[in-house]
Every structure is written in structure tokens, then in C-alpha cells.
Amino acid sequence: MELREGQVAVVTGAASGIGLAMARRFADEGLKVVLADVEEGALEKAAAELRGRGAQVLARAVDVSEGASVVALADAAYEAFGAVHVLCNNAGVGSGAEGRMWEHEPNDWKWAFAVNVWGVFHGIQAFVPRMIAGGEPGHVVNTSSADGGIAPLPTASVYAVTKAAVVTMTESLYAHLRAEGAELGASVLFPGPHMLRTGLWESHRNRPERYAKERPRKTPYRGLGQWESAMREAGHEIEFTPVEQVAEVVVDGIGADRFWMLPASEHSDRQIRARSQSMLDRANPSYLENFILD
């Protein structure tokens, strides 16, 4: 799909991090942008910034875990701009789970699935039929993670499971769009290849009461800065991928109709090979033995 001035892009989780970087990049291409986020203050700040850059912006507070909220977003987008050409289902949270998998609280699973999995499906259901009916070329980008789609991350099992679901959901979407003969492409995004400075580390700030923790945490939440300091003190070198680089991968991938939006990385390639080879060999997953589980 060729991105052109005047087209419309919808981005969830758009108030910060990867979502805001994508919105900025679409605006640079001359697209009108619809920003959706659950955090209203940050959302308005992001919208003001993009308007200051000359972009046409619609900002809506949206809880992607609620289907009606996403339908209302679609209604507002079509009322304001008459069409949607790019949909980025990007909103996501970390679960805040502690301990072994069997010790995780049900609400940790429920919240993460509500946003990371149901949020993507709600976006697909609210927008894709209208995008198909519009008859114009379009593209859907669903944000996954290397933790779930390339190499499972046992230290963040709830998050990894939800992101693995996003991969399969996007593969299914791709197949259904092809069967429909729709002029829509579909892609799964793996941000990286290194760590990213995003608000995911502080997801608990937006955790709704209906998914509240059922018991006090054994340890305080640790933000990115604290984690980074601890890793460096332990002698580990930490690399970060700029969110702007991720946005560039998205724009390039849409233009190339690329399903796997996966930045080139020998590290990622090794992980993919190790997992695939284990499956082909019917061997135990030795690649999981390198993780240190406290």
C-alpha cells in the first residue's frame, strides 16, 4: 500500500512510546491521524504536539478492552474523516504478575488479555469491515513482541502469552483478508531488536479497579530506570532501540506489504532458528534454559 497525503491512520496506545512515534511518522507522510489512548492527559499533550506540526488530528480517550469504546472510536474517526486507511492496534500492558506461573493472580491474566488480545480483536472488528466496504487500499498493523512471537520470555509469561496470541490472530486475519479478496494488508510488528523506552514498564498506573491486584505485591513495581541501573550495576550492557526506528519499520513495511515487521537482527534470527530447530527435531526447548528465574 502506498501511503499518500490525505489518508487516515488510527493508532491505539498513541499517547506515548511506539504509538506516538508511529503517529508522528504518519503525520510526516501527510496522513490525518486518529490518536486513541486510555491516558487522557498524555493523549491531549500528544495531540497538541502533532497539531503544532501541522497535522490534522482527532484524539479520543479509549479503553481498548471494552468493545463499545473501540466502536465509538471507529464512529468518531469515520464521522471526522470519512475513511480509515491504516489501523495500528498498538495498545498494550504488562501484567505485573509475580512468582511462578501457577502463582499468578487471575486478574493479572484477565487484564493483560483484555488489553493485549481483546484490544486487538476489538480494533479488527470495529474497523476492518468498514475499511473493506470503503473499497480503498488499507493496512492493519498489530503490535506483538519478541517475547511472545520470536522467543518466549518465561520471566514475563503472562505478557508473552498474550503477545503470542497476537501473532496467531494476525496470521488468521491475513488469511481471511486474502480469502475475502480485500485490498487490505495485515502485518504483525515485533518492536526491537533491543529494549525500548516506553510506558509499558509503568503499566500499573492505568490498571482499572475491575482488574485490581488481589493481594499486595511482594516487591515494589520496578520502573525502566531502576531495572536499567540494576542491570548495569551487575555488569550487563543494555542496548535500546529508538521508537522512531520502530515507526520507520512500520512505514516501510506498509509500503512493501510486509507481513513480518521484524527489524534485521542476528540475535533475533538466532532465537528464531533455535526455537524452530527444536520443533523440527522434536527436542526439548533447551533455548529456555538460559533464563534466570528468581
Short mmCIF file of C-alpha atoms in Angstrom, two decimals:
data_model
loop_
_atom_site.label_atom_id
_atom_site.label_comp_id
_atom_site.label_asym_id
_atom_site.label_seq_id
_atom_site.Cartn_x
_atom_site.Cartn_y
_atom_site.Cartn_z
CA MET A 1 0.00 0.00 0.00
CA GLU A 2 1.30 3.44 -0.90
CA LEU A 3 0.94 5.98 1.88
CA ARG A 4 -0.36 9.26 0.49
CA GLU A 5 -1.25 12.67 1.83
CA GLY A 6 -4.84 12.88 2.99
CA GLN A 7 -5.18 9.24 4.03
CA VAL A 8 -6.21 8.43 7.60
CA ALA A 9 -4.30 6.42 10.21
CA VAL A 10 -5.72 5.22 13.53
CA VAL A 11 -3.28 4.36 16.31
CA THR A 12 -4.17 2.94 19.72
CA GLY A 13 -1.80 3.43 22.62
CA ALA A 14 -0.87 6.62 20.81
CA ALA A 15 -0.09 8.94 23.72
CA SER A 16 3.48 7.75 24.19
CA GLY A 17 6.17 5.32 23.12
CA ILE A 18 5.78 3.34 19.92
CA GLY A 19 2.24 4.58 19.31
CA LEU A 20 3.20 8.24 19.41
CA ALA A 21 6.26 7.57 17.22
CA MET A 22 4.02 5.92 14.60
CA ALA A 23 1.54 8.78 14.75
CA ARG A 24 4.34 11.29 14.22
CA ARG A 25 5.68 9.31 11.29
CA PHE A 26 2.25 9.05 9.64
CA ALA A 27 1.78 12.79 10.10
CA ASP A 28 5.13 13.37 8.40
CA GLU A 29 3.73 11.47 5.40
CA GLY A 30 0.76 13.84 5.32
CA LEU A 31 -1.78 11.46 6.82
CA LYS A 32 -4.57 12.56 9.11
CA VAL A 33 -4.12 10.80 12.44
CA VAL A 34 -6.60 9.47 14.97
CA LEU A 35 -4.99 9.08 18.38
CA ALA A 36 -6.52 6.71 20.93
CA ASP A 37 -5.28 6.13 24.45
CA VAL A 38 -6.64 5.44 27.92
CA GLU A 39 -4.45 8.15 29.48
CA GLU A 40 -6.25 11.40 28.76
CA GLY A 41 -3.62 13.92 29.91
CA ALA A 42 -0.84 12.34 27.85
CA LEU A 43 -3.25 11.96 24.93
CA GLU A 44 -4.09 15.66 24.83
CA LYS A 45 -0.41 16.54 25.06
CA ALA A 46 0.40 14.25 22.11
CA ALA A 47 -2.48 15.68 20.07
CA ALA A 48 -1.33 19.24 20.74
CA GLU A 49 2.19 18.38 19.64
CA LEU A 50 1.03 16.87 16.35
CA ARG A 51 -1.32 19.77 15.66
CA GLY A 52 1.63 22.07 16.26
CA ARG A 53 3.44 20.20 13.50
CA GLY A 54 0.55 20.92 11.13
CA ALA A 55 -1.20 17.54 11.31
CA GLN A 56 -4.95 17.05 11.25
CA VAL A 57 -5.65 15.19 14.48
CA LEU A 58 -8.60 13.54 16.19
CA ALA A 59 -7.90 12.42 19.77
CA ARG A 60 -10.20 10.11 21.72
CA ALA A 61 -9.90 8.58 25.17
CA VAL A 62 -10.44 4.87 24.57
CA ASP A 63 -10.30 1.72 26.67
CA VAL A 64 -9.49 -0.94 24.06
CA SER A 65 -10.52 -3.71 26.45
CA GLU A 66 -14.12 -2.52 26.03
CA GLY A 67 -15.61 -3.28 22.61
CA ALA A 68 -18.11 -0.42 22.81
CA SER A 69 -15.29 2.05 23.43
CA VAL A 70 -13.48 0.94 20.26
CA VAL A 71 -16.70 1.02 18.23
CA ALA A 72 -17.20 4.60 19.43
CA LEU A 73 -13.65 5.37 18.27
CA ALA A 74 -14.44 3.99 14.81
CA ASP A 75 -17.66 6.00 14.66
CA ALA A 76 -15.77 9.18 15.57
CA ALA A 77 -12.99 8.52 13.06
CA TYR A 78 -15.39 7.95 10.18
CA GLU A 79 -17.54 10.91 11.17
CA ALA A 80 -14.50 13.20 11.27
CA PHE A 81 -12.57 11.97 8.22
CA GLY A 82 -14.89 9.71 6.21
CA ALA A 83 -12.42 6.85 5.87
CA VAL A 84 -9.65 4.89 7.58
CA HIS A 85 -6.71 3.51 5.61
CA VAL A 86 -4.26 2.40 8.30
CA LEU A 87 -5.15 0.77 11.61
CA CYS A 88 -2.44 0.18 14.22
CA ASN A 89 -3.66 -1.95 17.13
CA ASN A 90 -0.77 -0.99 19.36
CA ALA A 91 -2.12 -0.51 22.91
CA GLY A 92 -0.60 -2.94 25.39
CA VAL A 93 0.18 -3.50 29.06
CA GLY A 94 2.46 -5.56 31.25
CA SER A 95 0.57 -7.69 33.74
CA GLY A 96 2.51 -7.07 36.94
CA ALA A 97 2.47 -10.79 37.73
CA GLU A 98 4.88 -12.18 40.33
CA GLY A 99 6.26 -15.59 41.16
CA ARG A 100 5.86 -18.84 39.26
CA MET A 101 3.19 -19.13 36.61
CA TRP A 102 0.87 -21.12 38.88
CA GLU A 103 1.11 -18.33 41.45
CA HIS A 104 -0.02 -15.56 39.10
CA GLU A 105 -3.29 -13.91 40.08
CA PRO A 106 -6.25 -14.47 37.74
CA ASN A 107 -6.65 -10.70 37.43
CA ASP A 108 -3.10 -10.43 36.03
CA TRP A 109 -4.17 -12.74 33.21
CA LYS A 110 -7.57 -11.11 32.77
CA TRP A 111 -6.18 -7.57 32.48
CA ALA A 112 -3.37 -8.49 30.11
CA PHE A 113 -5.70 -10.48 27.85
CA ALA A 114 -8.35 -7.75 27.96
CA VAL A 115 -5.93 -5.16 26.57
CA ASN A 116 -3.31 -7.09 24.62
CA VAL A 117 -5.58 -9.65 22.96
CA TRP A 118 -9.18 -8.45 23.19
CA GLY A 119 -7.98 -4.92 22.41
CA VAL A 120 -6.53 -6.09 19.10
CA PHE A 121 -9.67 -8.06 18.24
CA HIS A 122 -11.92 -5.13 19.13
CA GLY A 123 -9.90 -2.97 16.73
CA ILE A 124 -10.22 -5.53 13.96
CA GLN A 125 -13.95 -5.97 14.49
CA ALA A 126 -14.72 -2.25 14.71
CA PHE A 127 -12.65 -1.09 11.75
CA VAL A 128 -11.92 -3.85 9.24
CA PRO A 129 -15.47 -4.31 7.88
CA ARG A 130 -15.71 -0.56 7.27
CA MET A 131 -12.26 -0.48 5.70
CA ILE A 132 -13.23 -3.31 3.34
CA ALA A 133 -16.53 -1.61 2.49
CA GLY A 134 -14.63 1.59 1.68
CA GLY A 135 -13.02 -0.20 -1.25
CA GLU A 136 -9.69 1.61 -0.89
CA PRO A 137 -6.27 0.06 -0.19
CA GLY A 138 -5.54 -0.21 3.51
CA HIS A 139 -3.38 -1.93 6.07
CA VAL A 140 -3.71 -3.31 9.61
CA VAL A 141 -0.68 -3.47 11.92
CA ASN A 142 -0.91 -5.44 15.17
CA THR A 143 1.85 -4.94 17.73
CA SER A 144 3.26 -8.13 19.20
CA SER A 145 6.62 -8.60 20.90
CA ALA A 146 9.73 -10.70 20.51
CA ASP A 147 8.86 -12.01 23.98
CA GLY A 148 5.84 -13.80 22.57
CA GLY A 149 6.42 -14.29 18.89
CA ILE A 150 10.13 -14.95 18.50
CA ALA A 151 11.40 -16.37 21.77
CA PRO A 152 9.03 -16.91 24.71
CA LEU A 153 10.03 -14.96 27.81
CA PRO A 154 9.45 -17.11 30.90
CA THR A 155 10.21 -14.15 33.18
CA ALA A 156 7.12 -12.37 31.80
CA SER A 157 4.92 -15.33 31.00
CA VAL A 158 1.53 -13.57 31.05
CA TYR A 159 2.71 -10.81 28.72
CA ALA A 160 4.47 -13.31 26.44
CA VAL A 161 1.37 -15.49 26.14
CA THR A 162 -0.79 -12.53 25.12
CA LYS A 163 1.73 -11.40 22.52
CA ALA A 164 1.94 -14.91 21.08
CA ALA A 165 -1.84 -14.76 20.66
CA VAL A 166 -1.47 -11.54 18.67
CA VAL A 167 0.81 -13.31 16.18
CA THR A 168 -1.72 -16.07 15.50
CA MET A 169 -4.59 -13.58 15.37
CA THR A 170 -2.74 -11.60 12.72
CA GLU A 171 -1.93 -14.70 10.69
CA SER A 172 -5.63 -15.56 10.76
CA LEU A 173 -6.56 -12.01 9.77
CA TYR A 174 -4.14 -12.16 6.84
CA ALA A 175 -5.69 -15.40 5.59
CA HIS A 176 -9.25 -14.12 5.96
CA LEU A 177 -8.47 -10.88 4.12
CA ARG A 178 -6.97 -12.86 1.25
CA ALA A 179 -9.97 -15.18 1.12
CA GLU A 180 -12.25 -12.12 1.02
CA GLY A 181 -10.25 -10.58 -1.82
CA ALA A 182 -9.93 -7.41 0.24
CA GLU A 183 -7.49 -4.66 -0.64
CA LEU A 184 -6.20 -4.70 2.92
CA GLY A 185 -2.81 -5.89 4.05
CA ALA A 186 -2.02 -7.21 7.52
CA SER A 187 1.22 -7.19 9.48
CA VAL A 188 2.49 -8.25 12.87
CA LEU A 189 5.01 -5.86 14.40
CA PHE A 190 7.91 -7.03 16.56
CA PRO A 191 9.44 -3.85 18.03
CA GLY A 192 13.15 -4.03 18.64
CA PRO A 193 15.57 -5.68 18.20
CA HIS A 194 16.68 -4.25 21.56
CA MET A 195 14.89 -2.85 24.61
CA LEU A 196 12.61 0.14 24.14
CA ARG A 197 11.93 3.13 26.35
CA THR A 198 8.15 3.00 26.59
CA GLY A 199 5.48 3.35 29.24
CA LEU A 200 4.96 -0.42 29.32
CA TRP A 201 7.15 -0.60 32.41
CA GLU A 202 4.67 1.58 34.30
CA SER A 203 1.51 -0.10 33.01
CA HIS A 204 0.16 -0.39 36.55
CA ARG A 205 -0.55 3.37 36.55
CA ASN A 206 -3.56 2.70 34.29
CA ARG A 207 -4.74 -0.58 35.79
CA PRO A 208 -8.55 -0.41 36.24
CA GLU A 209 -10.21 -1.34 39.51
CA ARG A 210 -12.08 -4.25 37.94
CA TYR A 211 -8.71 -5.94 37.35
CA ALA A 212 -7.09 -4.82 40.61
CA LYS A 213 -4.43 -6.89 42.32
CA GLU A 214 -5.99 -9.30 44.77
CA ARG A 215 -3.10 -9.28 47.22
CA PRO A 216 -0.20 -6.91 47.95
CA ARG A 217 2.88 -7.29 45.79
CA LYS A 218 5.85 -9.00 47.40
CA THR A 219 8.18 -6.49 45.74
CA PRO A 220 7.56 -2.90 44.56
CA TYR A 221 6.99 -2.23 40.89
CA ARG A 222 10.32 -1.55 39.22
CA GLY A 223 10.43 1.09 36.51
CA LEU A 224 12.67 1.04 33.48
CA GLY A 225 15.23 3.35 35.10
CA GLN A 226 15.54 1.12 38.15
CA TRP A 227 15.82 -2.01 36.04
CA GLU A 228 18.43 -0.39 33.81
CA SER A 229 20.51 0.72 36.80
CA ALA A 230 20.36 -2.74 38.35
CA MET A 231 21.44 -4.41 35.10
CA ARG A 232 24.36 -2.03 34.61
CA GLU A 233 25.46 -2.47 38.21
CA ALA A 234 25.50 -6.21 37.56
CA GLY A 235 27.81 -5.64 34.60
CA HIS A 236 25.30 -6.10 31.78
CA GLU A 237 25.40 -3.88 28.70
CA ILE A 238 21.95 -2.61 27.74
CA GLU A 239 21.05 -1.50 24.21
CA PHE A 240 17.92 0.42 23.33
CA THR A 241 16.10 0.72 20.03
CA PRO A 242 14.71 4.23 19.42
CA VAL A 243 10.93 4.20 19.00
CA GLU A 244 11.44 6.32 15.88
CA GLN A 245 13.26 3.38 14.32
CA VAL A 246 10.29 1.14 15.03
CA ALA A 247 7.96 3.65 13.37
CA GLU A 248 10.21 3.63 10.31
CA VAL A 249 9.93 -0.17 10.15
CA VAL A 250 6.13 0.20 10.17
CA VAL A 251 6.00 2.77 7.38
CA ASP A 252 8.45 0.78 5.27
CA GLY A 253 6.56 -2.45 5.94
CA ILE A 254 3.22 -0.97 4.92
CA GLY A 255 4.73 0.27 1.67
CA ALA A 256 6.18 -3.17 0.95
CA ASP A 257 3.05 -5.07 2.10
CA ARG A 258 5.32 -6.96 4.50
CA PHE A 259 3.60 -9.32 6.92
CA TRP A 260 6.52 -9.81 9.31
CA MET A 261 7.56 -6.37 10.52
CA LEU A 262 10.75 -7.62 12.10
CA PRO A 263 13.91 -5.46 12.18
CA ALA A 264 17.06 -7.17 10.94
CA SER A 265 18.91 -8.67 13.90
CA GLU A 266 21.25 -11.64 14.15
CA HIS A 267 20.21 -12.01 17.78
CA SER A 268 16.55 -12.38 16.79
CA ASP A 269 17.47 -14.70 13.93
CA ARG A 270 19.36 -16.99 16.33
CA GLN A 271 16.32 -17.13 18.61
CA ILE A 272 14.02 -17.96 15.70
CA ARG A 273 16.36 -20.69 14.47
CA ALA A 274 16.76 -22.21 17.93
CA ARG A 275 13.03 -22.42 18.50
CA SER A 276 12.26 -23.70 15.00
CA GLN A 277 15.04 -26.29 15.15
CA SER A 278 13.79 -27.56 18.49
CA MET A 279 10.37 -28.13 16.93
CA LEU A 280 11.79 -29.80 13.82
CA ASP A 281 13.96 -32.06 15.99
CA ARG A 282 11.08 -32.83 18.37
CA ALA A 283 13.56 -31.83 21.07
CA ASN A 284 13.06 -30.27 24.48
CA PRO A 285 13.30 -26.45 24.43
CA SER A 286 16.88 -26.03 25.59
CA TYR A 287 16.73 -22.39 24.48
CA LEU A 288 14.58 -21.72 27.57
CA GLU A 289 17.22 -22.96 29.96
CA ASN A 290 19.29 -19.78 29.70
CA PHE A 291 16.71 -17.67 31.50
CA ILE A 292 17.29 -16.85 35.14
CA LEU A 293 14.04 -17.19 37.05
CA ASP A 294 14.27 -15.70 40.53
#
